[in-house]
mmCIF file of C-alpha atoms in Angstrom:
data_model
loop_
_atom_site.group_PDB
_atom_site.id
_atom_site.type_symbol
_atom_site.label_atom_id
_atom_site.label_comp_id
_atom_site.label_asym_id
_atom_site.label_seq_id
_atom_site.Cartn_x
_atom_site.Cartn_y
_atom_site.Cartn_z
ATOM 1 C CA UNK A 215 13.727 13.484 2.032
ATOM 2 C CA UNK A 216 10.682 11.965 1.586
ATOM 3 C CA UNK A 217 10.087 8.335 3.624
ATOM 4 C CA UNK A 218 7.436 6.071 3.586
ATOM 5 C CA UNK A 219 7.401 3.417 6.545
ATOM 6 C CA UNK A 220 5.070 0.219 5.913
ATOM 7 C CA UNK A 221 3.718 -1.417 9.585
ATOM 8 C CA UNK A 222 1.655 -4.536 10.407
ATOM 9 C CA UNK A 223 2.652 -7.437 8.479
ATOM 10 C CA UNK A 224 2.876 -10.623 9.945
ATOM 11 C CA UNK A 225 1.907 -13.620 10.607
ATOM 12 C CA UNK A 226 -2.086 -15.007 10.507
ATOM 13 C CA UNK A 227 -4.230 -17.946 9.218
ATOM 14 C CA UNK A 228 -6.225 -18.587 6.412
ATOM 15 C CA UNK A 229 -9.170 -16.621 6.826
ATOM 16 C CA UNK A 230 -7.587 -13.826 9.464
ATOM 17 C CA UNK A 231 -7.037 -10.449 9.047
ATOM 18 C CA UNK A 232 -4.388 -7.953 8.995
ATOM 19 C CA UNK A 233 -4.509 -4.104 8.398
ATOM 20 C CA UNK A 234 -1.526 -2.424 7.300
ATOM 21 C CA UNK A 235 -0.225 1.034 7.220
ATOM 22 C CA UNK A 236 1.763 3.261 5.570
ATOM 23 C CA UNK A 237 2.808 6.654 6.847
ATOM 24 C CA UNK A 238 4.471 8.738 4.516
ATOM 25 C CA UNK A 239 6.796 11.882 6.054
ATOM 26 C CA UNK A 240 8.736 14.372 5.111
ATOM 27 C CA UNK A 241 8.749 17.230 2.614
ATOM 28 C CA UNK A 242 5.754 16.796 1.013
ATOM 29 C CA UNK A 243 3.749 19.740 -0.372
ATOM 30 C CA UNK A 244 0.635 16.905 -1.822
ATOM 31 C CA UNK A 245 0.049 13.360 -1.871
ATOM 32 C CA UNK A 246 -1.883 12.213 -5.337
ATOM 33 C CA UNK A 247 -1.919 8.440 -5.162
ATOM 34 C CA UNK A 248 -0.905 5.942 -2.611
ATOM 35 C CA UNK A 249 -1.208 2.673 -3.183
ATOM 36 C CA UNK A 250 -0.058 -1.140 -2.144
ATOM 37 C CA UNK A 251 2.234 -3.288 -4.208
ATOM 38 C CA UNK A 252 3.192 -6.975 -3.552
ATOM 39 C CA UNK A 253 5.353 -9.647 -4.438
ATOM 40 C CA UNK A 254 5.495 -12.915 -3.957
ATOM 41 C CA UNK A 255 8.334 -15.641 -4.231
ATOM 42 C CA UNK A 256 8.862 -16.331 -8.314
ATOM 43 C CA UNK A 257 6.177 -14.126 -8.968
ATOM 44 C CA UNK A 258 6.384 -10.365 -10.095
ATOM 45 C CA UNK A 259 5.438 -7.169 -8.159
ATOM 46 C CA UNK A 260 1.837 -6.751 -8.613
ATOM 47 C CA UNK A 261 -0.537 -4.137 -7.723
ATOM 48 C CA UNK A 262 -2.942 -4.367 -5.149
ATOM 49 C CA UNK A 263 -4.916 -1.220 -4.897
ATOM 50 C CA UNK A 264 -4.368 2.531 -4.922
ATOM 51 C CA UNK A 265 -6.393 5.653 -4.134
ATOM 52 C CA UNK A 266 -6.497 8.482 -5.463
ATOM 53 C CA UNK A 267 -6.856 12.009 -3.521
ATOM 54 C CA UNK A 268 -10.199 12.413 -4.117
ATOM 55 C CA UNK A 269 -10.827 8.697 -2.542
ATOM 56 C CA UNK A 270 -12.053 6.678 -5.923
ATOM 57 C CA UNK A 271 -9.853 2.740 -5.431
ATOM 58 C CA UNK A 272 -9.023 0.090 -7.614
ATOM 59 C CA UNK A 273 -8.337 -3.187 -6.520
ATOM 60 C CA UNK A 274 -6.630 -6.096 -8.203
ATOM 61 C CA UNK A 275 -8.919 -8.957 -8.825
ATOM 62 C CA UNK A 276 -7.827 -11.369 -6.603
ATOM 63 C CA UNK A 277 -8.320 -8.625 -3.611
ATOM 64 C CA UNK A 278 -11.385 -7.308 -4.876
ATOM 65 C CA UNK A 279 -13.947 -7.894 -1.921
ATOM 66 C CA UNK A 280 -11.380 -8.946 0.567
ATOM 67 C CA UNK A 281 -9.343 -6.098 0.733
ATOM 68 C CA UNK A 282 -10.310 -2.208 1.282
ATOM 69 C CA UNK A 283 -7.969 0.501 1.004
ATOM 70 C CA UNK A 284 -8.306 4.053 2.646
ATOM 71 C CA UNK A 285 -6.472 7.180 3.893
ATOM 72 C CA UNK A 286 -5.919 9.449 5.805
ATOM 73 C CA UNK A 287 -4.297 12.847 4.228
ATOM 74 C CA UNK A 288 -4.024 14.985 7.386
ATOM 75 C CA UNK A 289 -1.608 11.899 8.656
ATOM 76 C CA UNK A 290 -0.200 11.511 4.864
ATOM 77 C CA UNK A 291 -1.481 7.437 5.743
ATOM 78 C CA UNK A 292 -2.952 5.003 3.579
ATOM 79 C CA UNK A 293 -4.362 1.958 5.076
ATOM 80 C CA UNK A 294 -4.877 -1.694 3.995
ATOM 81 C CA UNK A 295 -7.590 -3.590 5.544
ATOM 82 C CA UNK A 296 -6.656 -7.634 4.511
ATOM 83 C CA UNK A 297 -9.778 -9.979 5.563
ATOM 84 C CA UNK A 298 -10.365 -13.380 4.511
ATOM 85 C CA UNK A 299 -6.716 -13.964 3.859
ATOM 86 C CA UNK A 300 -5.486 -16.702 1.990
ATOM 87 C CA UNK A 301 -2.272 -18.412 1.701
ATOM 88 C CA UNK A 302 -1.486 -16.990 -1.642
ATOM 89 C CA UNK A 303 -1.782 -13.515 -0.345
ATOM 90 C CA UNK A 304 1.877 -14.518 1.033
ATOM 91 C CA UNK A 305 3.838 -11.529 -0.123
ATOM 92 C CA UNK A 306 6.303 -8.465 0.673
ATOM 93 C CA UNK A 307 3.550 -5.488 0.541
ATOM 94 C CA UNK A 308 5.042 -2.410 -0.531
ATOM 95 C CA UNK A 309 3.522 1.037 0.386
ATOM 96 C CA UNK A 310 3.912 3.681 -2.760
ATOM 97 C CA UNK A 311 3.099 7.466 -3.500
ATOM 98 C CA UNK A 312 2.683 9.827 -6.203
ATOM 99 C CA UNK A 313 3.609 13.281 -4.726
ATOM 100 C CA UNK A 314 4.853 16.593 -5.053
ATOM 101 C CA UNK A 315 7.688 18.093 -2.568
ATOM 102 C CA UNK A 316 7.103 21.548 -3.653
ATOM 103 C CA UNK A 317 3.878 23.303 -5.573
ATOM 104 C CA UNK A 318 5.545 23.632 -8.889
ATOM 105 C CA UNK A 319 7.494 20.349 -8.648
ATOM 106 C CA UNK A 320 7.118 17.223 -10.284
ATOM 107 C CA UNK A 321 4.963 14.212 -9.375
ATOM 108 C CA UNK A 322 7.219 11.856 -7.932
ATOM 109 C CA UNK A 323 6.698 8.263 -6.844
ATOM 110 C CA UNK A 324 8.739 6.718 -3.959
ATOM 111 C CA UNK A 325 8.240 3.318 -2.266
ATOM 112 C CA UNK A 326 8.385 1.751 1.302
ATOM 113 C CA UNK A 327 10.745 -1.025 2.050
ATOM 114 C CA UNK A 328 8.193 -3.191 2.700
ATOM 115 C CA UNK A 329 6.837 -5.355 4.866
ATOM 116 C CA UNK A 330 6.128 -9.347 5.053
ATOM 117 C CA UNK A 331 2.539 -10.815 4.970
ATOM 118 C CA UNK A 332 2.262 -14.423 5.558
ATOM 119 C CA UNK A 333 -0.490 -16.257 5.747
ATOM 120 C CA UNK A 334 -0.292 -19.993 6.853
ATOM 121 C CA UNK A 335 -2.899 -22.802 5.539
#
């Protein structure tokens, strides 16, 4: 029962910036891990960053310095702050999770649909 609903993509120039969102809803007892995902045409689903509950990120290399994710666990939201975008951030972002439904449940991961970035040179 568990959804997970990506907003602000679009459209922006090199160099522009875009924050997206991802609120998660639902029956969800604890969120671990959210993260971003993306993939581009050809190219394979990469990751982008995560955080963790207790707020320590990674970032992929080609983000790291551009990009800042953060959340917001009373709202079940992460957040992706994109500045100084380039053309090859062109991509379908995808929100995910690690979380439990119930206490004594499993970690499960779900996904977002996703949402299209596209940044024009």
């Amino acid at each position: 029962q568990v959804q997970l609903v990506e907003s602000g993509g679009g459209l922006v120039q090199a160099g522009g910036s875009l924050r997206l969102s991802c609120a998660a809803s639902g029956n969800i007892f604890s969120i671990n891990t959210m993260g971003w995902y993306r993939q581009a045409p050809g190219k394979q689903r990469e990751l982008v960053a995560t955080i963790i509950s207790g707020a320590s990120t990674n970032y992929a290399d080609s983000v790291k310095g551009r990009f800042a994710i953060s959340r917001d666990n009373a709202k079940n939201t992460v957040y992706l702050q994109m500045n100084s975008l380039k053309p090859e951030d062109t991509a379908v972002y995808y929100c995910t999770a690690k979380l439990r439904t119930v206490i004594t449940g499993p970690v499960i991961n779900w996904w977002g649909q996703g949402t299209q970035v596209t940044v024009s040179s």
